[in-house]
GROMACS .gro file of C-alpha atoms in nm:
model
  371
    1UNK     CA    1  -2.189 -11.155 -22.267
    2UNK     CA    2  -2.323 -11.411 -22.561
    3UNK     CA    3  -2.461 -11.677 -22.375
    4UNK     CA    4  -2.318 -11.719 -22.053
    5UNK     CA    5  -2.528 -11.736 -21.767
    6UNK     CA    6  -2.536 -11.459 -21.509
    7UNK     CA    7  -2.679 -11.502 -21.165
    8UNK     CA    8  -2.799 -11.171 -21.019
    9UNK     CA    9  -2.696 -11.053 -20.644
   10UNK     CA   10  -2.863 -10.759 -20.535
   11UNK     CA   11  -2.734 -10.575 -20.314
   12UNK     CA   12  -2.927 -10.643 -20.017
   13UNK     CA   13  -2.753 -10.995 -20.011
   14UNK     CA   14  -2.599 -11.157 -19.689
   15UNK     CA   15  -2.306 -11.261 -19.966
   16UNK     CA   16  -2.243 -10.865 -19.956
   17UNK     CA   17  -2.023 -10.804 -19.680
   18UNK     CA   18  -1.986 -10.357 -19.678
   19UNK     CA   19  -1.715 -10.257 -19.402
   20UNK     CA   20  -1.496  -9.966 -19.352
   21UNK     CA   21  -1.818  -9.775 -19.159
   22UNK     CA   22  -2.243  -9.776 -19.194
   23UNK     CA   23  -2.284  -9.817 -19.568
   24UNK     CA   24  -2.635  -9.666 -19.616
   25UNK     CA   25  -2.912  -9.816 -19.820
   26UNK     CA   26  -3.080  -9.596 -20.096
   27UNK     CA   27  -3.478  -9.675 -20.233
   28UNK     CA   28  -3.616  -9.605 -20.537
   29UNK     CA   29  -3.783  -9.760 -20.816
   30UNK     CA   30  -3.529  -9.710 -21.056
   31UNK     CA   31  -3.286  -9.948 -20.879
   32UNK     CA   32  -3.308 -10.315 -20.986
   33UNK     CA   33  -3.460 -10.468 -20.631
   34UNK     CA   34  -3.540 -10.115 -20.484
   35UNK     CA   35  -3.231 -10.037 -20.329
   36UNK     CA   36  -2.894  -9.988 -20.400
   37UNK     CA   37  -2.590  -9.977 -20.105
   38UNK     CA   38  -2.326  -9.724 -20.073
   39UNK     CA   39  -2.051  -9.544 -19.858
   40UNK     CA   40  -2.224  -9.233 -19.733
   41UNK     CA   41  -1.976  -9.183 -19.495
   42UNK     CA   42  -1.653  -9.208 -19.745
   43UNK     CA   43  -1.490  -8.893 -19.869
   44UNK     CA   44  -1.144  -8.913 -20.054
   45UNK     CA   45  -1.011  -8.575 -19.956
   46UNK     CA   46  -1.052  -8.670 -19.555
   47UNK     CA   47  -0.887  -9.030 -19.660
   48UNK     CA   48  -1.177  -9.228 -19.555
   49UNK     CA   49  -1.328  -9.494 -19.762
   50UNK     CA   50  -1.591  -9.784 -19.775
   51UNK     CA   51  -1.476 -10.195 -19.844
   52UNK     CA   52  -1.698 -10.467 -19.925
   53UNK     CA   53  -1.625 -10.842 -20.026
   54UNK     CA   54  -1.845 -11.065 -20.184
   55UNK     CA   55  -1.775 -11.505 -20.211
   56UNK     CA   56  -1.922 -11.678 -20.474
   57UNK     CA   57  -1.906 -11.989 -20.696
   58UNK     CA   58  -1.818 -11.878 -21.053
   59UNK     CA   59  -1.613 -11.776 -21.305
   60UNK     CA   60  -1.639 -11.407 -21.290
   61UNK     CA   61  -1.842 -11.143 -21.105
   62UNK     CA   62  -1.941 -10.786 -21.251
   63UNK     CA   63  -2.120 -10.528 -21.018
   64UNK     CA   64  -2.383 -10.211 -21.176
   65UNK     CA   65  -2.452  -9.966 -21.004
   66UNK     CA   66  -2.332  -9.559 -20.990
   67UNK     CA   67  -1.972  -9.437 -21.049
   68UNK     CA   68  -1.841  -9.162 -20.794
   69UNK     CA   69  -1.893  -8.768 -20.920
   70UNK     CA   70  -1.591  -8.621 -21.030
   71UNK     CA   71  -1.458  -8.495 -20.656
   72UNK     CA   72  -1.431  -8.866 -20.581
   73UNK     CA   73  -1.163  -9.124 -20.651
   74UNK     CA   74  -1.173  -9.281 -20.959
   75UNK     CA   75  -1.028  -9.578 -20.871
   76UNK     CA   76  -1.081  -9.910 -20.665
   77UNK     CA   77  -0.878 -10.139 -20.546
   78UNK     CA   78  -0.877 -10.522 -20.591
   79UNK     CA   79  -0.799 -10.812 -20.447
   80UNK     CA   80  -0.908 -11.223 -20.573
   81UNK     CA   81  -0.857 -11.484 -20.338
   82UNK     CA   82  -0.618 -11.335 -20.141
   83UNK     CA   83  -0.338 -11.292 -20.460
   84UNK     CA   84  -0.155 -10.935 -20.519
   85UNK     CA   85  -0.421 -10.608 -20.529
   86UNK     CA   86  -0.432 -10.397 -20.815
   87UNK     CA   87  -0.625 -10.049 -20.931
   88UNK     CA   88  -0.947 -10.082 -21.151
   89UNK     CA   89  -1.020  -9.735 -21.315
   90UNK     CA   90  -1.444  -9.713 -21.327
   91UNK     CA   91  -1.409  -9.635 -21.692
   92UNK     CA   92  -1.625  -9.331 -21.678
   93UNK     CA   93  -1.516  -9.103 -21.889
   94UNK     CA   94  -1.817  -8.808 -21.780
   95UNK     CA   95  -1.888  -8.933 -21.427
   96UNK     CA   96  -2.119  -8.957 -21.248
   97UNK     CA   97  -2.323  -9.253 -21.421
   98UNK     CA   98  -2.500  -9.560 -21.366
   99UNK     CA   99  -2.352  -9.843 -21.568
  100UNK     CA  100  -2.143 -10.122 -21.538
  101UNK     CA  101  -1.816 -10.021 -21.324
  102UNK     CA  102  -1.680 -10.334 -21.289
  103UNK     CA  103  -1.608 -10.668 -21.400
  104UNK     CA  104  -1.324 -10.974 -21.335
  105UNK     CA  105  -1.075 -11.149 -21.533
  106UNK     CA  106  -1.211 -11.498 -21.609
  107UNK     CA  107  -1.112 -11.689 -21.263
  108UNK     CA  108  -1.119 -12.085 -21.299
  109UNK     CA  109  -1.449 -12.250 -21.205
  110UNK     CA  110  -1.519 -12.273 -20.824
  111UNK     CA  111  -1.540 -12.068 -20.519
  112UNK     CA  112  -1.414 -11.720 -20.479
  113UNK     CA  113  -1.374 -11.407 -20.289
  114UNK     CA  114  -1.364 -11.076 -20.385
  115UNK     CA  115  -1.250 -10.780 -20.210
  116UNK     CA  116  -1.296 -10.375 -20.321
  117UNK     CA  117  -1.138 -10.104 -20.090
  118UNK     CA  118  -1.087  -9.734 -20.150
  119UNK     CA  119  -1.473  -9.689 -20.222
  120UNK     CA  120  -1.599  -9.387 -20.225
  121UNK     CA  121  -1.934  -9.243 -20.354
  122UNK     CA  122  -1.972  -9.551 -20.557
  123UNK     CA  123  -2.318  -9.788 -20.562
  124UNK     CA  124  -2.377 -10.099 -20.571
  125UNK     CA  125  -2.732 -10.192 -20.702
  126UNK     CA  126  -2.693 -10.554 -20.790
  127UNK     CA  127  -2.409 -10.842 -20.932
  128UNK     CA  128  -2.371 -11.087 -21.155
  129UNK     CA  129  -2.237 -11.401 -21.103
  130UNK     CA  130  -2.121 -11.564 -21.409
  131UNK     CA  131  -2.186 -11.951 -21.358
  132UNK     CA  132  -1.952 -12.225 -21.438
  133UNK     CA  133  -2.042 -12.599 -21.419
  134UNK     CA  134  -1.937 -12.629 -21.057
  135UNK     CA  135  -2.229 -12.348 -20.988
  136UNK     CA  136  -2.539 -12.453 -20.749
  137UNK     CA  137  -2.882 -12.296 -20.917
  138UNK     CA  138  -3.222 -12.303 -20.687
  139UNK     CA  139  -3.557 -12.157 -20.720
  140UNK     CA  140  -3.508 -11.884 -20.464
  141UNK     CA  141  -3.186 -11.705 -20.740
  142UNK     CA  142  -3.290 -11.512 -21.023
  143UNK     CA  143  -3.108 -11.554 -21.344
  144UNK     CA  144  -3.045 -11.251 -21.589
  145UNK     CA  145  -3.051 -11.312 -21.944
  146UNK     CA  146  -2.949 -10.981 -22.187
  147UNK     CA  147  -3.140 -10.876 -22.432
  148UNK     CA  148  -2.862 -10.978 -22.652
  149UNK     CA  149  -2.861 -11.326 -22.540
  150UNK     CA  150  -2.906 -11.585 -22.870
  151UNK     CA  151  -3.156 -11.784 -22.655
  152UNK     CA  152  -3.433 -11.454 -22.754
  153UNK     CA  153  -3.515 -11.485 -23.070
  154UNK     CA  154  -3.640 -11.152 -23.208
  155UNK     CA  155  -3.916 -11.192 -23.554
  156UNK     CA  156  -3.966 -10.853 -23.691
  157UNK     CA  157  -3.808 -10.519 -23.728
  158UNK     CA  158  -3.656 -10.502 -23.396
  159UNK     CA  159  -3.371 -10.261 -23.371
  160UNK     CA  160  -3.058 -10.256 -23.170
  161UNK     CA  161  -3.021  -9.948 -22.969
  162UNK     CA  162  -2.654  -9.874 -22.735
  163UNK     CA  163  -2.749  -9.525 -22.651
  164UNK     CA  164  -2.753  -9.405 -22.298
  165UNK     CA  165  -3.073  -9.331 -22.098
  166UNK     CA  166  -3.118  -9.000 -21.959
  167UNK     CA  167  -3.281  -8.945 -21.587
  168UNK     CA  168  -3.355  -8.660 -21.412
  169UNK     CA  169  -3.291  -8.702 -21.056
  170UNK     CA  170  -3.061  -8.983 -21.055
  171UNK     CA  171  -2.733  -9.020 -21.278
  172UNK     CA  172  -2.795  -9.075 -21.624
  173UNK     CA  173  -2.644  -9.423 -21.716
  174UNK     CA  174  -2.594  -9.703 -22.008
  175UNK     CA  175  -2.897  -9.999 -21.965
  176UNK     CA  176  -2.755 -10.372 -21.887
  177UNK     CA  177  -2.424 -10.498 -22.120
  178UNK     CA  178  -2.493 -10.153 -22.292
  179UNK     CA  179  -2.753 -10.214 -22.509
  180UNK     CA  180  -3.140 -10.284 -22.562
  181UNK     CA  181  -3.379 -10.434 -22.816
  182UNK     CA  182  -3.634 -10.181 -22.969
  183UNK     CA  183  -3.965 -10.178 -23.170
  184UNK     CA  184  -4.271  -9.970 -23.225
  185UNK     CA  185  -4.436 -10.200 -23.491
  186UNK     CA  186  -4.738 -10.400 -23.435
  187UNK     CA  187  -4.679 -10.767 -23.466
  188UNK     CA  188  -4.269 -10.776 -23.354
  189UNK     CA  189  -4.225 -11.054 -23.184
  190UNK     CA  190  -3.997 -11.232 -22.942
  191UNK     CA  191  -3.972 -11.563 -22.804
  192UNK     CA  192  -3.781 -11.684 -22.483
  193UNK     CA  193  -3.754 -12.071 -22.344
  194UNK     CA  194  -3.674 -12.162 -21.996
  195UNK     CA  195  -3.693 -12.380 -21.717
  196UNK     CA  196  -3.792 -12.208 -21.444
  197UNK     CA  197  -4.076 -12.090 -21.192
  198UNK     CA  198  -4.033 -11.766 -21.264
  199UNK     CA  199  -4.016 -11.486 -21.533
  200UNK     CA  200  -4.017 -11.119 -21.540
  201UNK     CA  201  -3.927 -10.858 -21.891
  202UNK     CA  202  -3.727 -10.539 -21.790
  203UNK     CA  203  -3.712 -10.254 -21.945
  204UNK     CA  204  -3.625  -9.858 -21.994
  205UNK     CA  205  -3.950  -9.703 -22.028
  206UNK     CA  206  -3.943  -9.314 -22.124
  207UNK     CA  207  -4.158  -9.067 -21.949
  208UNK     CA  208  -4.120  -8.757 -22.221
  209UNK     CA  209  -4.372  -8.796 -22.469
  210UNK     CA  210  -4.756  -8.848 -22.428
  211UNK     CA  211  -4.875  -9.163 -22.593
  212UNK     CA  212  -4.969  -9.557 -22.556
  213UNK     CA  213  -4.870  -9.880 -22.617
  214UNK     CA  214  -4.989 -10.243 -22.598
  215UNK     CA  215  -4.775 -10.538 -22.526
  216UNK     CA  216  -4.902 -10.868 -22.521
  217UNK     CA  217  -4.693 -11.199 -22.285
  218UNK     CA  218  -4.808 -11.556 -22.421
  219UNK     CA  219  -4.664 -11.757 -22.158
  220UNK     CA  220  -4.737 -12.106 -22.211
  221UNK     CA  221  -5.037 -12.009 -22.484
  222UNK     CA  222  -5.175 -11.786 -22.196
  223UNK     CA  223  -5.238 -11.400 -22.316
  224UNK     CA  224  -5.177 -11.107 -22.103
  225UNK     CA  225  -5.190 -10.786 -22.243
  226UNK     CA  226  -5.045 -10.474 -22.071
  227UNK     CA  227  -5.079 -10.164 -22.191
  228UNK     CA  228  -4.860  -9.875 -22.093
  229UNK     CA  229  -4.968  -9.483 -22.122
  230UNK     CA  230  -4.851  -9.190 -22.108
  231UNK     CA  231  -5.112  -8.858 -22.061
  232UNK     CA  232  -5.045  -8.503 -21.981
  233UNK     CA  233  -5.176  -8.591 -21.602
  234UNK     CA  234  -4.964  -8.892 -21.545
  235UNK     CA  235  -4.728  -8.760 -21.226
  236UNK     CA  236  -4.397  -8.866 -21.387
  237UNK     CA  237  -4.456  -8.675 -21.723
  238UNK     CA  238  -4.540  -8.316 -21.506
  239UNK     CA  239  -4.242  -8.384 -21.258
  240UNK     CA  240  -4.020  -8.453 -21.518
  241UNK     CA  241  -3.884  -8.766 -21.483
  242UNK     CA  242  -3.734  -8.893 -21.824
  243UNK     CA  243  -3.664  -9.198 -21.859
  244UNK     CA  244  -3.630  -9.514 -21.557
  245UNK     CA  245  -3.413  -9.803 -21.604
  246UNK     CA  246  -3.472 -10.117 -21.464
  247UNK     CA  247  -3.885 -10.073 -21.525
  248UNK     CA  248  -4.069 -10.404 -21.486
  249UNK     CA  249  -4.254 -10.458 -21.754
  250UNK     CA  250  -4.430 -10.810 -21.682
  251UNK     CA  251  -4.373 -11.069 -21.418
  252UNK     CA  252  -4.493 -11.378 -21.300
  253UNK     CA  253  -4.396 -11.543 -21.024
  254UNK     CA  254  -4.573 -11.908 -21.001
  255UNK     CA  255  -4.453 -12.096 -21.264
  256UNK     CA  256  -4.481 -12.490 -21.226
  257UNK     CA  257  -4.183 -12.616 -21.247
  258UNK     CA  258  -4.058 -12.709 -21.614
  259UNK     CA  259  -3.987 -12.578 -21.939
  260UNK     CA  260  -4.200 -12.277 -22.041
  261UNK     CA  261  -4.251 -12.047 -22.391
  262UNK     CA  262  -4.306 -11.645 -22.323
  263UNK     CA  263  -4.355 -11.472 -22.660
  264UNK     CA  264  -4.338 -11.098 -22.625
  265UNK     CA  265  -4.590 -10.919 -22.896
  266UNK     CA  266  -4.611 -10.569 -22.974
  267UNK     CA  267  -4.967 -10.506 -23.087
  268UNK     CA  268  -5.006 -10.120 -23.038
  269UNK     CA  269  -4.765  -9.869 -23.079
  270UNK     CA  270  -4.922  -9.490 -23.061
  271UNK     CA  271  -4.615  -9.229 -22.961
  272UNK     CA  272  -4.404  -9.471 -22.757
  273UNK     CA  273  -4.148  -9.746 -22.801
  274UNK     CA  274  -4.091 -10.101 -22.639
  275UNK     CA  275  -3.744 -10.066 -22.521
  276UNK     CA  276  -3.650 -10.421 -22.360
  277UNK     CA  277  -3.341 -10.423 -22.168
  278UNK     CA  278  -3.286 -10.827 -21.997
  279UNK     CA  279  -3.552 -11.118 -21.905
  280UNK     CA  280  -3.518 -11.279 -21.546
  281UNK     CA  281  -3.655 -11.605 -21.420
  282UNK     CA  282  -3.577 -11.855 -21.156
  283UNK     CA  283  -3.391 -12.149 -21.263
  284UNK     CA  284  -3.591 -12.468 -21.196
  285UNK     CA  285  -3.251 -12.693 -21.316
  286UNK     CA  286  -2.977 -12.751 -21.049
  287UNK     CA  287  -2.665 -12.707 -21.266
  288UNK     CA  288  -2.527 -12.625 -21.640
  289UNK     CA  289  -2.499 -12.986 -21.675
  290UNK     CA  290  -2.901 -13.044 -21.618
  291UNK     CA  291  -3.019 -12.705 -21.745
  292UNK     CA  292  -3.218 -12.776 -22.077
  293UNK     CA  293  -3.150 -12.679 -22.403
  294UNK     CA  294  -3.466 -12.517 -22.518
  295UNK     CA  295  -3.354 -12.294 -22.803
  296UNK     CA  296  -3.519 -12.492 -23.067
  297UNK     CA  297  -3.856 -12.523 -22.908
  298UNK     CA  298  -4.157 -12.391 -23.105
  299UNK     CA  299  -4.345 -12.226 -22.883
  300UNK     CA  300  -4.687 -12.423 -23.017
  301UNK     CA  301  -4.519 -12.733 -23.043
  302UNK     CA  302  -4.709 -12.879 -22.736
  303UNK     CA  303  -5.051 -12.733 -22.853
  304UNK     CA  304  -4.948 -12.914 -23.220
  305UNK     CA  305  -4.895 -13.237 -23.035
  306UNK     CA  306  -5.214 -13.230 -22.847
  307UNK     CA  307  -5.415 -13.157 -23.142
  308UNK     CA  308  -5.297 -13.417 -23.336
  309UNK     CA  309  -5.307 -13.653 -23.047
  310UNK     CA  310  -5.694 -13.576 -23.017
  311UNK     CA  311  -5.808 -13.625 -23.371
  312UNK     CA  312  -5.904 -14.002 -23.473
  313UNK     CA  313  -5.643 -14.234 -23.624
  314UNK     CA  314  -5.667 -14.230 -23.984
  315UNK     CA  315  -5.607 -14.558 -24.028
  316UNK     CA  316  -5.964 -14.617 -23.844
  317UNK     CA  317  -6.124 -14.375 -24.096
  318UNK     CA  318  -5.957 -14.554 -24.385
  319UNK     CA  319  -6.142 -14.890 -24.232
  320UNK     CA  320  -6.445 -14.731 -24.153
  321UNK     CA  321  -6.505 -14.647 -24.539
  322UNK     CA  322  -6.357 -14.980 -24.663
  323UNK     CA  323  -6.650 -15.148 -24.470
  324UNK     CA  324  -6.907 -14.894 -24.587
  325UNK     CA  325  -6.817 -14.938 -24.956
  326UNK     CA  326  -6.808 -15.354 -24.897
  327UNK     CA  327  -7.141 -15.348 -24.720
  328UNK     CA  328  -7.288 -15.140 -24.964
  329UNK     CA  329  -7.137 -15.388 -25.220
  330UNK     CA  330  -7.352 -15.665 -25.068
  331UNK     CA  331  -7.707 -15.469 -25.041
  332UNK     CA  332  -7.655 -15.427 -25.448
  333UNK     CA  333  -7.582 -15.786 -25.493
  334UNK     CA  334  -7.850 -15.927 -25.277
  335UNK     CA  335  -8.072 -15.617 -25.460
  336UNK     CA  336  -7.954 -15.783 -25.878
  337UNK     CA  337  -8.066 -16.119 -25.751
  338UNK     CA  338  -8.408 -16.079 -25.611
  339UNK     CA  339  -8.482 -15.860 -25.898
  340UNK     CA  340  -8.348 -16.150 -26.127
  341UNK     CA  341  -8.554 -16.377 -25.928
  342UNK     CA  342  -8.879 -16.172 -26.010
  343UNK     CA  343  -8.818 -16.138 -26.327
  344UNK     CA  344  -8.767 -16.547 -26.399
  345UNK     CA  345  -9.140 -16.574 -26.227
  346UNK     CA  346  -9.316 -16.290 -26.398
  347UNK     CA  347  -9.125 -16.410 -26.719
  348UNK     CA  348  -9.111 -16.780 -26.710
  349UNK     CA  349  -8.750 -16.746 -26.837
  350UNK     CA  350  -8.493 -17.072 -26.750
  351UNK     CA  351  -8.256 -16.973 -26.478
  352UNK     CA  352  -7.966 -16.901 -26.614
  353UNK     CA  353  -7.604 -16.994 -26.474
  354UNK     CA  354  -7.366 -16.690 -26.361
  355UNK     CA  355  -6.979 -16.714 -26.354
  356UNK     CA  356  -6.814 -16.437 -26.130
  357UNK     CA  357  -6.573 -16.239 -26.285
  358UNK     CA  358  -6.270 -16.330 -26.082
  359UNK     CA  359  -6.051 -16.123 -26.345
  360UNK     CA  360  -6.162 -15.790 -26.140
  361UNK     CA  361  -6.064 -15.736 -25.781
  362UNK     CA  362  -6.112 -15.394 -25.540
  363UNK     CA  363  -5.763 -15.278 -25.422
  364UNK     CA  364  -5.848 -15.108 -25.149
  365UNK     CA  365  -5.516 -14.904 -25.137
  366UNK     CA  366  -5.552 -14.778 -25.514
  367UNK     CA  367  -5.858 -14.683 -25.420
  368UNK     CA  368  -5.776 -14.436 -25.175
  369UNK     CA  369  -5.404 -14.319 -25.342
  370UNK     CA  370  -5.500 -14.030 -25.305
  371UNK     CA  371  -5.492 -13.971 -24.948
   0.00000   0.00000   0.00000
């Protein structure tokens, strides 16, 4: 999705509007929120299925969530702001999975509504909302941004990785825009800007080998290290769980409001892999128009400027030795004459006449050309 950005709706939002009969609400961990929504009650071969319509202010919508098994229909109907319906396949070629089932044409920028009938056995965990420049942000939305996204910038031997994950009791599935960001070497970096209140690095952590790792989040120069293990007692290794999408793998949730630096480390790497999938945070801008540009930001930038803000001016230094080397220039002249003086009264010698030497003068600049 390059750089577009993608406003998440989970499914538990009052934009969500399910109809056609009690859609029922499904938790577990694995689901981005908790939950996901779907039509219990549908059944294509008894002709009864699920609708739900969403309005939002965008330029395209996609929902994720879990195709319909094979005895199901493969097909849903749509409708855009009222215009002529048409059949969207799920693109699933071995259903049932949980990936991304669908997404709209590019719709101009403003306010839309969305309608899906003929569901059945299909779930919705979450949407996103792809914003135009007409789109509202606030603190209380949540903003997705891929792992692909150019605003992450990966230092290392990070790999690209579009395989599927593989669960156990739910479907298996493909992880967010079909793809993740991978690395098992101490010292890979990456480094996200934002303005925002908020941030949070998801993952797809596996739960089939035995091993450790350690991760550490700089946010705003402020370590936090996690570190993630797998033993031969840990519950989800014995029951067999796999692997689990969706897996939060840092968060935190009061930000001040501005522009922040989180630089993701992987410092330990014993038998598992850091598998990022998308970063989240709440937008602290009100529009595209007023949303930052932060990609070239060093992440020590402000800790550079404060340091050289608190050292002394050099030009004071430069002064400071200028008037030692003058005032040391006087204590030897004063020193040559009294020992002059002595000398004419031990000696009896005439006083003699001195000349300065105007032809020699102290440039103070040449003499520090160096600095």
């Amino acid at each position: 999705m390059g750089n577009d950005v993608q406003v998440i709706l989970d499914d538990k939002s009052s934009l969500f509007n399910y109809s056609g009969g009690k859609w029922t609400v499904h938790s577990d961990v694995r689901w981005l929120g908790g939950t996901s929504t779907y039509p219990q009650f549908a059944d294509t071969s008894a002709g009864t299925f699920g609708s739900l319509d969403v309005t939002f202010q965008g330029t395209g919508i996609t929902f994720i969530g879990n195709t319909p098994a094979t005895s199901q229909s493969q097909n849903v109907t749509v409708t855009i702001d009222g215009g002529a319906s048409y059949n969207s396949s799920y693109g699933d070629p071995h259903p049932q999975n949980y990936l991304q089932w669908y997404q709209s044409p590019v719709l101009p920028d403003g306010t839309h509504k969305i309608t899906l009938d003929g569901v059945a056995g299909t779930s919705v965990d979450f949407a996103l909302i792809t914003a135009g420049p007409k789109t509202p942000f606030d603190t209380s939305q949540k903003i997705l941004v891929d792992d692909d996204n150019p605003e992450i910038k990966y230092n290392g031997s990070w790999t690209r990785n579009g395989d599927p994950f593989v669960s156990s009791e739910n479907p298996n599935g493909r992880p967010v825009h079909n793809g993740t960001h991978q690395s098992s070497t101490p010292g890979d970096t990456a480094t996200f800007n934002f303005a925002g209140t908020s941030a949070a690095v998801y993952g797809i952590f596996s739960w089939t080998k035995t091993g450790s790792m350690s991760v550490t989040y700089t946010l705003d120069g402020v370590p936090t290290v996690n570190t993630y293990s797998v033993t031969p007692t840990t519950p989800e290794y014995i029951n067999g769980l796999r692997q689990h999408q969706n897996y939060l793998l840092f968060s935190n949730d009061s930000l001040p409001t501005g522009p922040h630096a989180l630089v993701i480390n992987v410092t330990k790497s014993d038998g598992l892999v850091f598998v990022m999938d998308y970063i989240t945070y709440s937008p602290s801008f009100t529009s595209l128009d007023t949303k930052p540009d932060l990609t070239q930001t060093s992440p020590t930038s402000s800790a550079t400027s404060s340091k050289a803000k608190s050292g002394p001016p050099v030009g004071a230094i430069v002064g400071a030795i200028i008037g030692a080397i003058a005032l040391l220039a006087v204590i030897a002249a004063v020193f040559l004459v009294l020992r002059r003086r002595k000398q004419r009264h031990d000696g009896g010698e005439r006083p003699t006449r001195i000349t300065p030497n105007t032809s020699y003068k102290i440039d103070p600049t040449k003499m520090f050309s160096t600095l």
